[in-house]
mmCIF file with all atom_site columns, C-alpha atoms and ligand atoms in Angstrom:
data_model
loop_
_atom_site.group_PDB
_atom_site.id
_atom_site.type_symbol
_atom_site.label_atom_id
_atom_site.label_alt_id
_atom_site.label_comp_id
_atom_site.label_asym_id
_atom_site.label_entity_id
_atom_site.label_seq_id
_atom_site.pdbx_PDB_ins_code
_atom_site.Cartn_x
_atom_site.Cartn_y
_atom_site.Cartn_z
_atom_site.occupancy
_atom_site.B_iso_or_equiv
_atom_site.pdbx_formal_charge
_atom_site.auth_seq_id
_atom_site.auth_comp_id
_atom_site.auth_asym_id
_atom_site.auth_atom_id
_atom_site.pdbx_PDB_model_num
ATOM   1   C  CA  . MET A 1 1   ? -9.119  -5.646 -15.480 1.00 84.00 ? 1   MET A CA  1
ATOM   2   C  CA  . THR A 1 2   ? -7.524  -3.741 -18.353 1.00 95.00 ? 2   THR A CA  1
ATOM   3   C  CA  . LEU A 1 3   ? -4.054  -2.476 -19.044 1.00 96.00 ? 3   LEU A CA  1
ATOM   4   C  CA  . PRO A 1 4   ? -4.610  1.015  -20.477 1.00 97.00 ? 4   PRO A CA  1
ATOM   5   C  CA  . THR A 1 5   ? -2.531  2.290  -23.363 1.00 96.00 ? 5   THR A CA  1
ATOM   6   C  CA  . ILE A 1 6   ? 0.078   4.906  -22.489 1.00 96.00 ? 6   ILE A CA  1
ATOM   7   C  CA  . PRO A 1 7   ? -1.996  7.766  -24.021 1.00 97.00 ? 7   PRO A CA  1
ATOM   8   C  CA  . GLU A 1 8   ? -5.050  6.573  -22.043 1.00 98.00 ? 8   GLU A CA  1
ATOM   9   C  CA  . ALA A 1 9   ? -3.048  6.599  -18.794 1.00 98.00 ? 9   ALA A CA  1
ATOM   10  C  CA  . ARG A 1 10  ? -1.646  10.047 -19.595 1.00 98.00 ? 10  ARG A CA  1
ATOM   11  C  CA  . SER A 1 11  ? -5.071  11.496 -20.222 1.00 98.00 ? 11  SER A CA  1
ATOM   12  C  CA  . LEU A 1 12  ? -6.529  9.918  -17.061 1.00 98.00 ? 12  LEU A CA  1
ATOM   13  C  CA  . ALA A 1 13  ? -3.755  11.535 -14.999 1.00 98.00 ? 13  ALA A CA  1
ATOM   14  C  CA  . GLN A 1 14  ? -4.193  14.832 -16.831 1.00 98.00 ? 14  GLN A CA  1
ATOM   15  C  CA  . ASP A 1 15  ? -7.930  14.938 -16.054 1.00 98.00 ? 15  ASP A CA  1
ATOM   16  C  CA  . LEU A 1 16  ? -7.261  14.333 -12.362 1.00 98.00 ? 16  LEU A CA  1
ATOM   17  C  CA  . LEU A 1 17  ? -4.231  16.551 -11.815 1.00 98.00 ? 17  LEU A CA  1
ATOM   18  C  CA  . GLU A 1 18  ? -3.705  19.294 -14.408 1.00 98.00 ? 18  GLU A CA  1
ATOM   19  C  CA  . ASP A 1 19  ? -6.222  21.851 -13.104 1.00 98.00 ? 19  ASP A CA  1
ATOM   20  C  CA  . ALA A 1 20  ? -6.398  20.793 -9.464  1.00 98.00 ? 20  ALA A CA  1
ATOM   21  C  CA  . LEU A 1 21  ? -2.678  20.343 -8.850  1.00 98.00 ? 21  LEU A CA  1
ATOM   22  C  CA  . PRO A 1 22  ? -0.647  21.912 -11.674 1.00 98.00 ? 22  PRO A CA  1
ATOM   23  C  CA  . ARG A 1 23  ? 2.712   21.512 -9.925  1.00 97.00 ? 23  ARG A CA  1
ATOM   24  C  CA  . ARG A 1 24  ? 2.053   17.841 -9.284  1.00 98.00 ? 24  ARG A CA  1
ATOM   25  C  CA  . TRP A 1 25  ? 1.021   17.494 -12.928 1.00 98.00 ? 25  TRP A CA  1
ATOM   26  C  CA  . SER A 1 26  ? 4.403   18.946 -14.006 1.00 98.00 ? 26  SER A CA  1
ATOM   27  C  CA  . HIS A 1 27  ? 6.149   16.303 -11.900 1.00 98.00 ? 27  HIS A CA  1
ATOM   28  C  CA  . VAL A 1 28  ? 3.958   13.505 -13.253 1.00 98.00 ? 28  VAL A CA  1
ATOM   29  C  CA  . GLN A 1 29  ? 4.513   14.529 -16.876 1.00 98.00 ? 29  GLN A CA  1
ATOM   30  C  CA  . ALA A 1 30  ? 8.266   14.301 -16.370 1.00 98.00 ? 30  ALA A CA  1
ATOM   31  C  CA  . VAL A 1 31  ? 8.022   10.948 -14.541 1.00 98.00 ? 31  VAL A CA  1
ATOM   32  C  CA  . GLY A 1 32  ? 5.767   9.485  -17.248 1.00 98.00 ? 32  GLY A CA  1
ATOM   33  C  CA  . THR A 1 33  ? 7.994   10.739 -20.051 1.00 97.00 ? 33  THR A CA  1
ATOM   34  C  CA  . LYS A 1 34  ? 11.106  9.386  -18.330 1.00 97.00 ? 34  LYS A CA  1
ATOM   35  C  CA  . ALA A 1 35  ? 9.467   5.972  -17.954 1.00 97.00 ? 35  ALA A CA  1
ATOM   36  C  CA  . GLU A 1 36  ? 8.571   5.915  -21.642 1.00 95.00 ? 36  GLU A CA  1
ATOM   37  C  CA  . ARG A 1 37  ? 12.209  6.708  -22.428 1.00 93.00 ? 37  ARG A CA  1
ATOM   38  C  CA  . ILE A 1 38  ? 13.644  3.868  -20.345 1.00 93.00 ? 38  ILE A CA  1
ATOM   39  C  CA  . CYS A 1 39  ? 11.093  1.246  -21.419 1.00 87.00 ? 39  CYS A CA  1
ATOM   40  C  CA  . GLU A 1 40  ? 13.793  -0.402 -23.473 1.00 77.00 ? 40  GLU A CA  1
ATOM   41  C  CA  . LEU A 1 41  ? 15.190  -1.730 -20.178 1.00 75.00 ? 41  LEU A CA  1
ATOM   42  C  CA  . LEU A 1 42  ? 12.259  -4.042 -19.913 1.00 75.00 ? 42  LEU A CA  1
ATOM   43  C  CA  . ASP A 1 43  ? 10.775  -6.828 -21.943 1.00 70.00 ? 43  ASP A CA  1
ATOM   44  C  CA  . SER A 1 44  ? 7.448   -6.077 -23.510 1.00 66.00 ? 44  SER A CA  1
ATOM   45  C  CA  . PRO A 1 45  ? 4.776   -5.833 -22.072 1.00 77.00 ? 45  PRO A CA  1
ATOM   46  C  CA  . ASP A 1 46  ? 6.600   -4.623 -18.938 1.00 90.00 ? 46  ASP A CA  1
ATOM   47  C  CA  . GLY A 1 47  ? 7.583   -1.426 -20.726 1.00 93.00 ? 47  GLY A CA  1
ATOM   48  C  CA  . GLN A 1 48  ? 3.924   -0.547 -21.092 1.00 94.00 ? 48  GLN A CA  1
ATOM   49  C  CA  . VAL A 1 49  ? 3.197   -1.513 -17.474 1.00 96.00 ? 49  VAL A CA  1
ATOM   50  C  CA  . LEU A 1 50  ? 6.040   0.741  -16.290 1.00 97.00 ? 50  LEU A CA  1
ATOM   51  C  CA  . SER A 1 51  ? 4.918   3.711  -18.384 1.00 97.00 ? 51  SER A CA  1
ATOM   52  C  CA  . VAL A 1 52  ? 1.256   3.363  -17.414 1.00 97.00 ? 52  VAL A CA  1
ATOM   53  C  CA  . ALA A 1 53  ? 2.152   3.063  -13.711 1.00 98.00 ? 53  ALA A CA  1
ATOM   54  C  CA  . ALA A 1 54  ? 4.442   6.095  -14.002 1.00 98.00 ? 54  ALA A CA  1
ATOM   55  C  CA  . TRP A 1 55  ? 1.690   8.244  -15.510 1.00 98.00 ? 55  TRP A CA  1
ATOM   56  C  CA  . LEU A 1 56  ? -0.750  7.080  -12.832 1.00 98.00 ? 56  LEU A CA  1
ATOM   57  C  CA  . HIS A 1 57  ? 1.542   6.856  -9.788  1.00 98.00 ? 57  HIS A CA  1
ATOM   58  C  CA  . ASP A 1 58  ? 0.414   10.119 -8.138  1.00 98.00 ? 58  ASP A CA  1
ATOM   59  C  CA  . VAL A 1 59  ? -3.309  10.233 -9.048  1.00 98.00 ? 59  VAL A CA  1
ATOM   60  C  CA  . GLY A 1 60  ? -4.062  9.620  -5.362  1.00 98.00 ? 60  GLY A CA  1
ATOM   61  C  CA  . TYR A 1 61  ? -3.130  13.251 -4.661  1.00 98.00 ? 61  TYR A CA  1
ATOM   62  C  CA  . SER A 1 62  ? -6.147  14.381 -6.700  1.00 98.00 ? 62  SER A CA  1
ATOM   63  C  CA  . PRO A 1 63  ? -8.687  16.068 -4.380  1.00 97.00 ? 63  PRO A CA  1
ATOM   64  C  CA  . ASP A 1 64  ? -11.359 13.941 -6.080  1.00 93.00 ? 64  ASP A CA  1
ATOM   65  C  CA  . LEU A 1 65  ? -9.704  10.745 -4.861  1.00 95.00 ? 65  LEU A CA  1
ATOM   66  C  CA  . VAL A 1 66  ? -8.404  11.557 -1.376  1.00 96.00 ? 66  VAL A CA  1
ATOM   67  C  CA  . SER A 1 67  ? -9.819  9.188  1.210   1.00 96.00 ? 67  SER A CA  1
ATOM   68  C  CA  . THR A 1 68  ? -7.209  8.038  3.737   1.00 97.00 ? 68  THR A CA  1
ATOM   69  C  CA  . GLY A 1 69  ? -4.788  10.851 2.786   1.00 96.00 ? 69  GLY A CA  1
ATOM   70  C  CA  . PHE A 1 70  ? -2.138  8.253  1.899   1.00 97.00 ? 70  PHE A CA  1
ATOM   71  C  CA  . HIS A 1 71  ? -1.856  8.968  -1.816  1.00 97.00 ? 71  HIS A CA  1
ATOM   72  C  CA  . SER A 1 72  ? -0.382  5.616  -2.869  1.00 98.00 ? 72  SER A CA  1
ATOM   73  C  CA  . LEU A 1 73  ? -3.249  3.648  -1.331  1.00 98.00 ? 73  LEU A CA  1
ATOM   74  C  CA  . ASP A 1 74  ? -5.972  6.107  -2.335  1.00 98.00 ? 74  ASP A CA  1
ATOM   75  C  CA  . GLY A 1 75  ? -4.713  6.121  -5.925  1.00 98.00 ? 75  GLY A CA  1
ATOM   76  C  CA  . ALA A 1 76  ? -4.370  2.344  -6.158  1.00 98.00 ? 76  ALA A CA  1
ATOM   77  C  CA  . ARG A 1 77  ? -7.861  1.766  -4.744  1.00 98.00 ? 77  ARG A CA  1
ATOM   78  C  CA  . TRP A 1 78  ? -9.349  4.183  -7.227  1.00 98.00 ? 78  TRP A CA  1
ATOM   79  C  CA  . LEU A 1 79  ? -7.508  2.538  -10.131 1.00 98.00 ? 79  LEU A CA  1
ATOM   80  C  CA  . ARG A 1 80  ? -8.980  -0.784 -9.084  1.00 97.00 ? 80  ARG A CA  1
ATOM   81  C  CA  . THR A 1 81  ? -12.500 0.669  -9.044  1.00 97.00 ? 81  THR A CA  1
ATOM   82  C  CA  . GLN A 1 82  ? -11.881 1.867  -12.608 1.00 97.00 ? 82  GLN A CA  1
ATOM   83  C  CA  . GLY A 1 83  ? -11.040 -1.661 -13.732 1.00 97.00 ? 83  GLY A CA  1
ATOM   84  C  CA  . ILE A 1 84  ? -7.348  -0.841 -14.273 1.00 98.00 ? 84  ILE A CA  1
ATOM   85  C  CA  . ASP A 1 85  ? -4.944  -3.779 -14.444 1.00 97.00 ? 85  ASP A CA  1
ATOM   86  C  CA  . ASP A 1 86  ? -4.187  -5.286 -10.988 1.00 97.00 ? 86  ASP A CA  1
ATOM   87  C  CA  . ARG A 1 87  ? -0.456  -5.168 -11.468 1.00 97.00 ? 87  ARG A CA  1
ATOM   88  C  CA  . VAL A 1 88  ? -0.501  -1.461 -12.310 1.00 98.00 ? 88  VAL A CA  1
ATOM   89  C  CA  . ALA A 1 89  ? -2.654  -0.763 -9.248  1.00 98.00 ? 89  ALA A CA  1
ATOM   90  C  CA  . ALA A 1 90  ? -0.238  -2.752 -7.059  1.00 98.00 ? 90  ALA A CA  1
ATOM   91  C  CA  . LEU A 1 91  ? 2.799   -0.935 -8.488  1.00 98.00 ? 91  LEU A CA  1
ATOM   92  C  CA  . VAL A 1 92  ? 1.101   2.390  -7.727  1.00 98.00 ? 92  VAL A CA  1
ATOM   93  C  CA  . ALA A 1 93  ? 0.163   1.183  -4.231  1.00 98.00 ? 93  ALA A CA  1
ATOM   94  C  CA  . HIS A 1 94  ? 3.780   0.399  -3.356  1.00 98.00 ? 94  HIS A CA  1
ATOM   95  C  CA  . HIS A 1 95  ? 5.659   2.899  -5.498  1.00 98.00 ? 95  HIS A CA  1
ATOM   96  C  CA  . SER A 1 96  ? 8.885   4.391  -4.196  1.00 97.00 ? 96  SER A CA  1
ATOM   97  C  CA  . CYS A 1 97  ? 8.839   2.353  -0.951  1.00 97.00 ? 97  CYS A CA  1
ATOM   98  C  CA  . ALA A 1 98  ? 5.280   3.376  -0.045  1.00 97.00 ? 98  ALA A CA  1
ATOM   99  C  CA  . TRP A 1 99  ? 5.049   0.287  2.168   1.00 95.00 ? 99  TRP A CA  1
ATOM   100 C  CA  . LEU A 1 100 ? 7.388   2.095  4.584   1.00 95.00 ? 100 LEU A CA  1
ATOM   101 C  CA  . GLU A 1 101 ? 5.165   5.184  4.544   1.00 96.00 ? 101 GLU A CA  1
ATOM   102 C  CA  . ALA A 1 102 ? 2.214   2.861  5.235   1.00 97.00 ? 102 ALA A CA  1
ATOM   103 C  CA  . MET A 1 103 ? 3.961   1.742  8.443   1.00 95.00 ? 103 MET A CA  1
ATOM   104 C  CA  . GLU A 1 104 ? 4.311   5.370  9.558   1.00 94.00 ? 104 GLU A CA  1
ATOM   105 C  CA  . ARG A 1 105 ? 0.603   5.856  8.852   1.00 96.00 ? 105 ARG A CA  1
ATOM   106 C  CA  . GLY A 1 106 ? -0.582  2.625  10.488  1.00 96.00 ? 106 GLY A CA  1
ATOM   107 C  CA  . LEU A 1 107 ? -1.942  1.464  7.104   1.00 97.00 ? 107 LEU A CA  1
ATOM   108 C  CA  . ASP A 1 108 ? 0.556   -1.301 6.331   1.00 96.00 ? 108 ASP A CA  1
ATOM   109 C  CA  . SER A 1 109 ? -1.859  -4.202 6.930   1.00 97.00 ? 109 SER A CA  1
ATOM   110 C  CA  . GLU A 1 110 ? -4.468  -2.669 4.655   1.00 97.00 ? 110 GLU A CA  1
ATOM   111 C  CA  . LEU A 1 111 ? -1.899  -1.945 1.954   1.00 98.00 ? 111 LEU A CA  1
ATOM   112 C  CA  . HIS A 1 112 ? -0.457  -5.469 1.999   1.00 97.00 ? 112 HIS A CA  1
ATOM   113 C  CA  . GLU A 1 113 ? -3.830  -7.195 2.228   1.00 98.00 ? 113 GLU A CA  1
ATOM   114 C  CA  . GLU A 1 114 ? -5.180  -5.325 -0.772  1.00 98.00 ? 114 GLU A CA  1
ATOM   115 C  CA  . PHE A 1 115 ? -2.112  -5.074 -3.006  1.00 98.00 ? 115 PHE A CA  1
ATOM   116 C  CA  . PRO A 1 116 ? 0.756   -7.545 -3.431  1.00 98.00 ? 116 PRO A CA  1
ATOM   117 C  CA  . ARG A 1 117 ? 4.214   -5.968 -3.493  1.00 97.00 ? 117 ARG A CA  1
ATOM   118 C  CA  . GLU A 1 118 ? 6.439   -7.070 -6.326  1.00 96.00 ? 118 GLU A CA  1
ATOM   119 C  CA  . GLU A 1 119 ? 10.211  -6.727 -6.299  1.00 95.00 ? 119 GLU A CA  1
ATOM   120 C  CA  . SER A 1 120 ? 11.395  -6.458 -9.871  1.00 95.00 ? 120 SER A CA  1
ATOM   121 C  CA  . VAL A 1 121 ? 13.269  -4.486 -12.486 1.00 94.00 ? 121 VAL A CA  1
ATOM   122 C  CA  . THR A 1 122 ? 9.964   -2.687 -13.130 1.00 95.00 ? 122 THR A CA  1
ATOM   123 C  CA  . THR A 1 123 ? 9.542   -1.692 -9.457  1.00 97.00 ? 123 THR A CA  1
ATOM   124 C  CA  . ASP A 1 124 ? 13.099  -0.363 -9.383  1.00 96.00 ? 124 ASP A CA  1
ATOM   125 C  CA  . ALA A 1 125 ? 12.573  1.535  -12.630 1.00 96.00 ? 125 ALA A CA  1
ATOM   126 C  CA  . LEU A 1 126 ? 9.387   3.195  -11.336 1.00 97.00 ? 126 LEU A CA  1
ATOM   127 C  CA  . CYS A 1 127 ? 11.232  4.270  -8.182  1.00 98.00 ? 127 CYS A CA  1
ATOM   128 C  CA  . TYR A 1 128 ? 14.081  5.604  -10.342 1.00 97.00 ? 128 TYR A CA  1
ATOM   129 C  CA  . CYS A 1 129 ? 11.705  7.678  -12.494 1.00 97.00 ? 129 CYS A CA  1
ATOM   130 C  CA  . ASP A 1 130 ? 9.945   9.168  -9.454  1.00 98.00 ? 130 ASP A CA  1
ATOM   131 C  CA  . MET A 1 131 ? 13.003  9.738  -7.295  1.00 97.00 ? 131 MET A CA  1
ATOM   132 C  CA  . THR A 1 132 ? 15.140  11.373 -9.971  1.00 98.00 ? 132 THR A CA  1
ATOM   133 C  CA  . THR A 1 133 ? 12.384  13.868 -10.829 1.00 97.00 ? 133 THR A CA  1
ATOM   134 C  CA  . GLY A 1 134 ? 11.754  17.006 -8.797  1.00 96.00 ? 134 GLY A CA  1
ATOM   135 C  CA  . PRO A 1 135 ? 8.416   18.593 -7.868  1.00 95.00 ? 135 PRO A CA  1
ATOM   136 C  CA  . ASP A 1 136 ? 8.433   20.799 -10.978 1.00 96.00 ? 136 ASP A CA  1
ATOM   137 C  CA  . GLY A 1 137 ? 9.627   18.035 -13.278 1.00 97.00 ? 137 GLY A CA  1
ATOM   138 C  CA  . GLN A 1 138 ? 13.339  18.808 -13.019 1.00 97.00 ? 138 GLN A CA  1
ATOM   139 C  CA  . ASP A 1 139 ? 15.938  16.063 -13.293 1.00 97.00 ? 139 ASP A CA  1
ATOM   140 C  CA  . PHE A 1 140 ? 17.390  15.547 -9.826  1.00 95.00 ? 140 PHE A CA  1
ATOM   141 C  CA  . ASP A 1 141 ? 20.009  13.281 -8.391  1.00 95.00 ? 141 ASP A CA  1
ATOM   142 C  CA  . ALA A 1 142 ? 18.112  10.931 -6.045  1.00 96.00 ? 142 ALA A CA  1
ATOM   143 C  CA  . SER A 1 143 ? 20.036  12.062 -2.938  1.00 96.00 ? 143 SER A CA  1
ATOM   144 C  CA  . TYR A 1 144 ? 19.190  15.678 -3.701  1.00 95.00 ? 144 TYR A CA  1
ATOM   145 C  CA  . ARG A 1 145 ? 15.561  14.731 -4.288  1.00 94.00 ? 145 ARG A CA  1
ATOM   146 C  CA  . LEU A 1 146 ? 15.384  13.105 -0.838  1.00 96.00 ? 146 LEU A CA  1
ATOM   147 C  CA  . THR A 1 147 ? 16.903  16.231 0.728   1.00 95.00 ? 147 THR A CA  1
ATOM   148 C  CA  . GLU A 1 148 ? 14.376  18.363 -1.176  1.00 93.00 ? 148 GLU A CA  1
ATOM   149 C  CA  . ILE A 1 149 ? 11.452  16.271 0.124   1.00 93.00 ? 149 ILE A CA  1
ATOM   150 C  CA  . ARG A 1 150 ? 12.719  16.521 3.702   1.00 95.00 ? 150 ARG A CA  1
ATOM   151 C  CA  . SER A 1 151 ? 13.049  20.305 3.476   1.00 95.00 ? 151 SER A CA  1
ATOM   152 C  CA  . ARG A 1 152 ? 9.644   20.688 1.780   1.00 93.00 ? 152 ARG A CA  1
ATOM   153 C  CA  . TYR A 1 153 ? 7.830   18.779 4.549   1.00 94.00 ? 153 TYR A CA  1
ATOM   154 C  CA  . GLY A 1 154 ? 9.973   19.867 7.525   1.00 95.00 ? 154 GLY A CA  1
ATOM   155 C  CA  . PRO A 1 155 ? 11.761  17.858 10.203  1.00 93.00 ? 155 PRO A CA  1
ATOM   156 C  CA  . ASP A 1 156 ? 8.754   16.657 12.199  1.00 92.00 ? 156 ASP A CA  1
ATOM   157 C  CA  . HIS A 1 157 ? 6.515   15.556 9.339   1.00 95.00 ? 157 HIS A CA  1
ATOM   158 C  CA  . LEU A 1 158 ? 5.526   11.929 8.822   1.00 94.00 ? 158 LEU A CA  1
ATOM   159 C  CA  . VAL A 1 159 ? 6.767   12.081 5.209   1.00 93.00 ? 159 VAL A CA  1
ATOM   160 C  CA  . THR A 1 160 ? 10.204  13.180 6.419   1.00 96.00 ? 160 THR A CA  1
ATOM   161 C  CA  . ARG A 1 161 ? 10.314  10.249 8.854   1.00 95.00 ? 161 ARG A CA  1
ATOM   162 C  CA  . PHE A 1 162 ? 9.282   7.918  6.021   1.00 94.00 ? 162 PHE A CA  1
ATOM   163 C  CA  . ILE A 1 163 ? 11.901  9.284  3.615   1.00 95.00 ? 163 ILE A CA  1
ATOM   164 C  CA  . THR A 1 164 ? 14.648  8.933  6.208   1.00 94.00 ? 164 THR A CA  1
ATOM   165 C  CA  . ARG A 1 165 ? 13.628  5.337  6.817   1.00 94.00 ? 165 ARG A CA  1
ATOM   166 C  CA  . ALA A 1 166 ? 13.288  4.549  3.111   1.00 96.00 ? 166 ALA A CA  1
ATOM   167 C  CA  . GLU A 1 167 ? 16.456  6.294  1.926   1.00 97.00 ? 167 GLU A CA  1
ATOM   168 C  CA  . PRO A 1 168 ? 18.707  3.192  1.700   1.00 97.00 ? 168 PRO A CA  1
ATOM   169 C  CA  . GLU A 1 169 ? 16.080  1.211  -0.247  1.00 97.00 ? 169 GLU A CA  1
ATOM   170 C  CA  . ILE A 1 170 ? 15.228  4.108  -2.563  1.00 97.00 ? 170 ILE A CA  1
ATOM   171 C  CA  . LEU A 1 171 ? 18.872  4.801  -3.361  1.00 98.00 ? 171 LEU A CA  1
ATOM   172 C  CA  . ALA A 1 172 ? 19.553  1.092  -3.937  1.00 98.00 ? 172 ALA A CA  1
ATOM   173 C  CA  . ALA A 1 173 ? 16.653  0.835  -6.431  1.00 97.00 ? 173 ALA A CA  1
ATOM   174 C  CA  . VAL A 1 174 ? 17.860  3.964  -8.239  1.00 97.00 ? 174 VAL A CA  1
ATOM   175 C  CA  . ARG A 1 175 ? 21.455  2.705  -8.401  1.00 97.00 ? 175 ARG A CA  1
ATOM   176 C  CA  . ARG A 1 176 ? 20.340  -0.723 -9.681  1.00 96.00 ? 176 ARG A CA  1
ATOM   177 C  CA  . THR A 1 177 ? 18.368  0.969  -12.442 1.00 95.00 ? 177 THR A CA  1
ATOM   178 C  CA  . GLU A 1 178 ? 21.270  3.270  -13.335 1.00 94.00 ? 178 GLU A CA  1
ATOM   179 C  CA  . GLY A 1 179 ? 23.502  0.190  -13.559 1.00 92.00 ? 179 GLY A CA  1
ATOM   180 C  CA  . ARG A 1 180 ? 21.030  -1.533 -15.894 1.00 91.00 ? 180 ARG A CA  1
ATOM   181 C  CA  . LEU A 1 181 ? 20.784  1.576  -18.059 1.00 90.00 ? 181 LEU A CA  1
ATOM   182 C  CA  . SER A 1 182 ? 24.541  1.966  -18.314 1.00 88.00 ? 182 SER A CA  1
ATOM   183 C  CA  . SER A 1 183 ? 24.969  -1.692 -19.275 1.00 85.00 ? 183 SER A CA  1
ATOM   184 C  CA  . LEU A 1 184 ? 22.525  -1.042 -22.116 1.00 77.00 ? 184 LEU A CA  1
ATOM   185 C  CA  . HIS A 1 185 ? 24.332  2.130  -23.135 1.00 73.00 ? 185 HIS A CA  1
ATOM   186 C  CA  . PRO A 1 186 ? 27.990  1.774  -22.120 1.00 72.00 ? 186 PRO A CA  1
ATOM   187 C  CA  . ARG A 1 187 ? 29.965  5.012  -22.370 1.00 64.00 ? 187 ARG A CA  1
HETATM 188 FE FE1 . FE2 B 2 .   ? 5.823   11.109 -7.725  1.00 67.26 ? 1   FE2 B FE1 1
#
């Protein structure tokens, strides 16, 4: 299993998303770039792990990879078949509280059996990068981002139920990361 370089991860994501899902690619570019910017939060080599996972976190939306329709699991499984580092695959599998979405989808046993969930500064930072970035790559406050997701999917959608359930955990991870960033760069 190999940890790709950041440019390798970026180009893998680009191949899978740019033409097929240009809007998703805009989001991913902003998430990946944000992760590269906040790498200083983390000890090396975690900075690289964070950036690589950020570039690859949404590859499971690629039409080439869809299998279960649960993008976190589909993406993580594909990364594993490509020989990508286990930890990166597991971070992608569980990113942004995906284990709660897995419960809504009845896929939580499969997710947990195949990919261990880590709770760490890196997990929080990945959630922060994803949840403070809008669908077109805009910078969003996390609460606004959650509202945007709910309105994009509509009140009865599984993703809306997941987001409502995950909101406290997502906001806590974002706030922890913001606290770490402000202790590095006090105003
Ligand atoms: Fe994302």
